[in-house]
Every structure is written in structure tokens, then in C-alpha cells.
Short mmCIF file of C-alpha atoms in Angstrom, two decimals:
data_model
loop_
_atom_site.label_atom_id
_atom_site.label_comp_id
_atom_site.label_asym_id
_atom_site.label_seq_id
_atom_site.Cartn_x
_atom_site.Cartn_y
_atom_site.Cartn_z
CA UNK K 1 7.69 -11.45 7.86
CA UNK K 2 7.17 -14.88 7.58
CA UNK K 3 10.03 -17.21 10.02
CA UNK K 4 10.40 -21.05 8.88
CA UNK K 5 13.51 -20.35 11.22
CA UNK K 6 13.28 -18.95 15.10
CA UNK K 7 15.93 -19.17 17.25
CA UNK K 8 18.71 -17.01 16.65
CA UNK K 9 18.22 -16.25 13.12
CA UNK K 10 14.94 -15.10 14.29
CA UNK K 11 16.72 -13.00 17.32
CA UNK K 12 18.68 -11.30 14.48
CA UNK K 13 16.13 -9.86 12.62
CA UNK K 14 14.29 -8.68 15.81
CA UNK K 15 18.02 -6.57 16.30
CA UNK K 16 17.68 -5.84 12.34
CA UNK K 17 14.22 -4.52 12.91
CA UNK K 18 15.13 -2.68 16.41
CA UNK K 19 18.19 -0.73 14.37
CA UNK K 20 15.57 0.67 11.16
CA UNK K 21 14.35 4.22 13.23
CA UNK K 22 10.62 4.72 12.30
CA UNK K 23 9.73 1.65 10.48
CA UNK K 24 6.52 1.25 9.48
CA UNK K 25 4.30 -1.90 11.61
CA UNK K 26 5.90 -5.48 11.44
CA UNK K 27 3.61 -8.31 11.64
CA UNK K 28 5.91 -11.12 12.49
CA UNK K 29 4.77 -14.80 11.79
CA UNK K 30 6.70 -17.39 13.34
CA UNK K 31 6.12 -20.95 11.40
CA UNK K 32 8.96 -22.82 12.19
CA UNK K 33 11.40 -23.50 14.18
CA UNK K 34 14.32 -25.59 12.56
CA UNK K 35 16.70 -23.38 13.89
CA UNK K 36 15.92 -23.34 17.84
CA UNK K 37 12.68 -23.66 19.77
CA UNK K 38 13.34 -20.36 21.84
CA UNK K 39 13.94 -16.80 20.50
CA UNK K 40 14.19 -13.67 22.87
CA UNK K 41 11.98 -10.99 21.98
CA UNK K 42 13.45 -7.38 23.19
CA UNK K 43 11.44 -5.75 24.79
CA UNK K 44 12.54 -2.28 22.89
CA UNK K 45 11.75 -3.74 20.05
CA UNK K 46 8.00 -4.41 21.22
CA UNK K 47 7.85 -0.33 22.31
CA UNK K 48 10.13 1.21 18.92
CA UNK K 49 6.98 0.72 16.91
CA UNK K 50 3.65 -1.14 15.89
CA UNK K 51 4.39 -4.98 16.13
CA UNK K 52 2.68 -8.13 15.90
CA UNK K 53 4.11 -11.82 16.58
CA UNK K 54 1.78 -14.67 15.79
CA UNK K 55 2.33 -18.54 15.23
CA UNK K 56 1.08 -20.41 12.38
CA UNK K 57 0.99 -24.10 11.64
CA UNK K 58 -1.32 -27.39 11.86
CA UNK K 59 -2.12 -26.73 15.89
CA UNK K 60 -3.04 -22.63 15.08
CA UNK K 61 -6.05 -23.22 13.08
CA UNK K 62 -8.65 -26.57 13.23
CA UNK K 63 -8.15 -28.63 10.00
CA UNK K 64 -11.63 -29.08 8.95
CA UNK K 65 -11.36 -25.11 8.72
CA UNK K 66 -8.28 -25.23 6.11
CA UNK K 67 -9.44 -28.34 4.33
CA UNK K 68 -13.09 -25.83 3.78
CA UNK K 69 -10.85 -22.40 2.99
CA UNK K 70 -8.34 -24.38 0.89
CA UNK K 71 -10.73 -25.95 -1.58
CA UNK K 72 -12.46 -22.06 -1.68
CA UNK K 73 -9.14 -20.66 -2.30
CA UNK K 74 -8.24 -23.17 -5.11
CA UNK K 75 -11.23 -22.66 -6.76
CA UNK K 76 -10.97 -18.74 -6.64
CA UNK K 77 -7.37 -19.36 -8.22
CA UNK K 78 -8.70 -21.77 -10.99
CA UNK K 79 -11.44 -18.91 -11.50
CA UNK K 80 -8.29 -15.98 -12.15
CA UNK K 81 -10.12 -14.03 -9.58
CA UNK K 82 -6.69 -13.52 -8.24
CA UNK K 83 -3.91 -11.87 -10.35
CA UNK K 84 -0.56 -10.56 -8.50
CA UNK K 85 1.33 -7.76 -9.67
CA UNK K 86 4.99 -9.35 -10.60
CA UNK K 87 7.88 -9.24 -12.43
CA UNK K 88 9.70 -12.86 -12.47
CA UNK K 89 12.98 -12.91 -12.60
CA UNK K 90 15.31 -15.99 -13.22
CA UNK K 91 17.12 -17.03 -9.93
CA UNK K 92 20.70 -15.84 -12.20
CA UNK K 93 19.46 -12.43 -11.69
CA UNK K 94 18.58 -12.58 -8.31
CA UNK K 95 20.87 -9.48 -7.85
CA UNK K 96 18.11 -7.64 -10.06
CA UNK K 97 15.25 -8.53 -8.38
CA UNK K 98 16.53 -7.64 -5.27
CA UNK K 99 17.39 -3.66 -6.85
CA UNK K 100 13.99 -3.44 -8.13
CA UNK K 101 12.83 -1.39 -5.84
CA UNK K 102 8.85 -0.46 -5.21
CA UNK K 103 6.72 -1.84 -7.95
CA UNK K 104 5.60 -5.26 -8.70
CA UNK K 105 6.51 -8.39 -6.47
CA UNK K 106 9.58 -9.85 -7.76
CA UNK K 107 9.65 -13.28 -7.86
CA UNK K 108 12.77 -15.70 -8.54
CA UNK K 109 12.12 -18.34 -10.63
CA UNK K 110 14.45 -21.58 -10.72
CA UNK K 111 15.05 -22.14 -14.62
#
């Protein structure tokens, strides 16, 4: 899961996670934090199943290394070495995408 949130949105889906018996590992990756510099982590939550909170932004990771990894990923994308599985689906029919079900990535397209 990818938060551009935190605080208590991100204290809700900890609950949301906590109440799904037997789901499989969560790695949790906390980017933002718009909505509230502190989120409590339960500690159930931690011991219900495999889970893994990390940060990610400018400070995480030096920026000579993404300025070196983003030009390599670019170029792999300009090179179609990368191809996604997905459906797209106009934002309209968001309903749909969110029924698909397993299968491709869907992907909501403004448009």
C-alpha cells in the first residue's frame, strides 16, 4: 500500500487491515503525510500477520542514486522492455474497474 496520507486515514486502514483474518503480507509505504505527522500503529496488527512499514521520499534514498536509476528506468521504458498487464478503463466506469476482479491492473483513465 502506498500512503500520500498518514495520520488517521492511515490509522484506518491499519484497523481495515487488522479486521481481514488471514491476509496475505502487507508491505506498507508511508510517503506522505498531508493528513497528520503521527499515526498509531497497533501492535495486533504488527503480530495478525507478515507486515512491513517503510518511508519513502527525497531524505530515504541519496539523490545522485535516483537521478542514476531514473535515467536507467526511462530508458528501459523508451526501450518497451516493460509492458504491464491492464485493462484501462475511463474514470465514468470507475464502478467497473473496481468489479474486475483478478486479472489485469485496472487503470482509470481521465477522458
Amino acid at each position: 500500500m502506498f500512503d500520500y496520507l498518514w495520520g488517521t486515514p492511515a490509522e484506518s486502514a491499519f484497523e481495515a487491515l487488522h479486521s481481514i483474518p488471514g491476509a496475505a503480507p502487507t508491505n506498507y509505504v508511508e510517503i506522505g503525510s498531508v493528513a497528520g505527522e503521527d499515526a498509531a500503529v497497533p501492535a495486533s496488527l504488527l503480530r495478525s500477520r507478515p507486515f512491513r512499514l517503510s518511508g519513502s521520499g527525497i531524505g530515504s534514498f541519496p539523490v545522485d542514486r535516483y537521478l542514476v536509476q531514473g535515467v536507467a528506468y526511462l530508458q528501459v521504458l523508451a526501450d518497451g522492455k516493460i509492458t504491464v498487464d491492464a485493462t484501462t478503463y475511463p474514470l465514468e466506469q470507475c464502478t467497473d474497474a473496481w468489479n474486475a476482479g483478478p486479472g489485469p491492473r485496472a487503470v482509470l483513465t481521465a477522458g
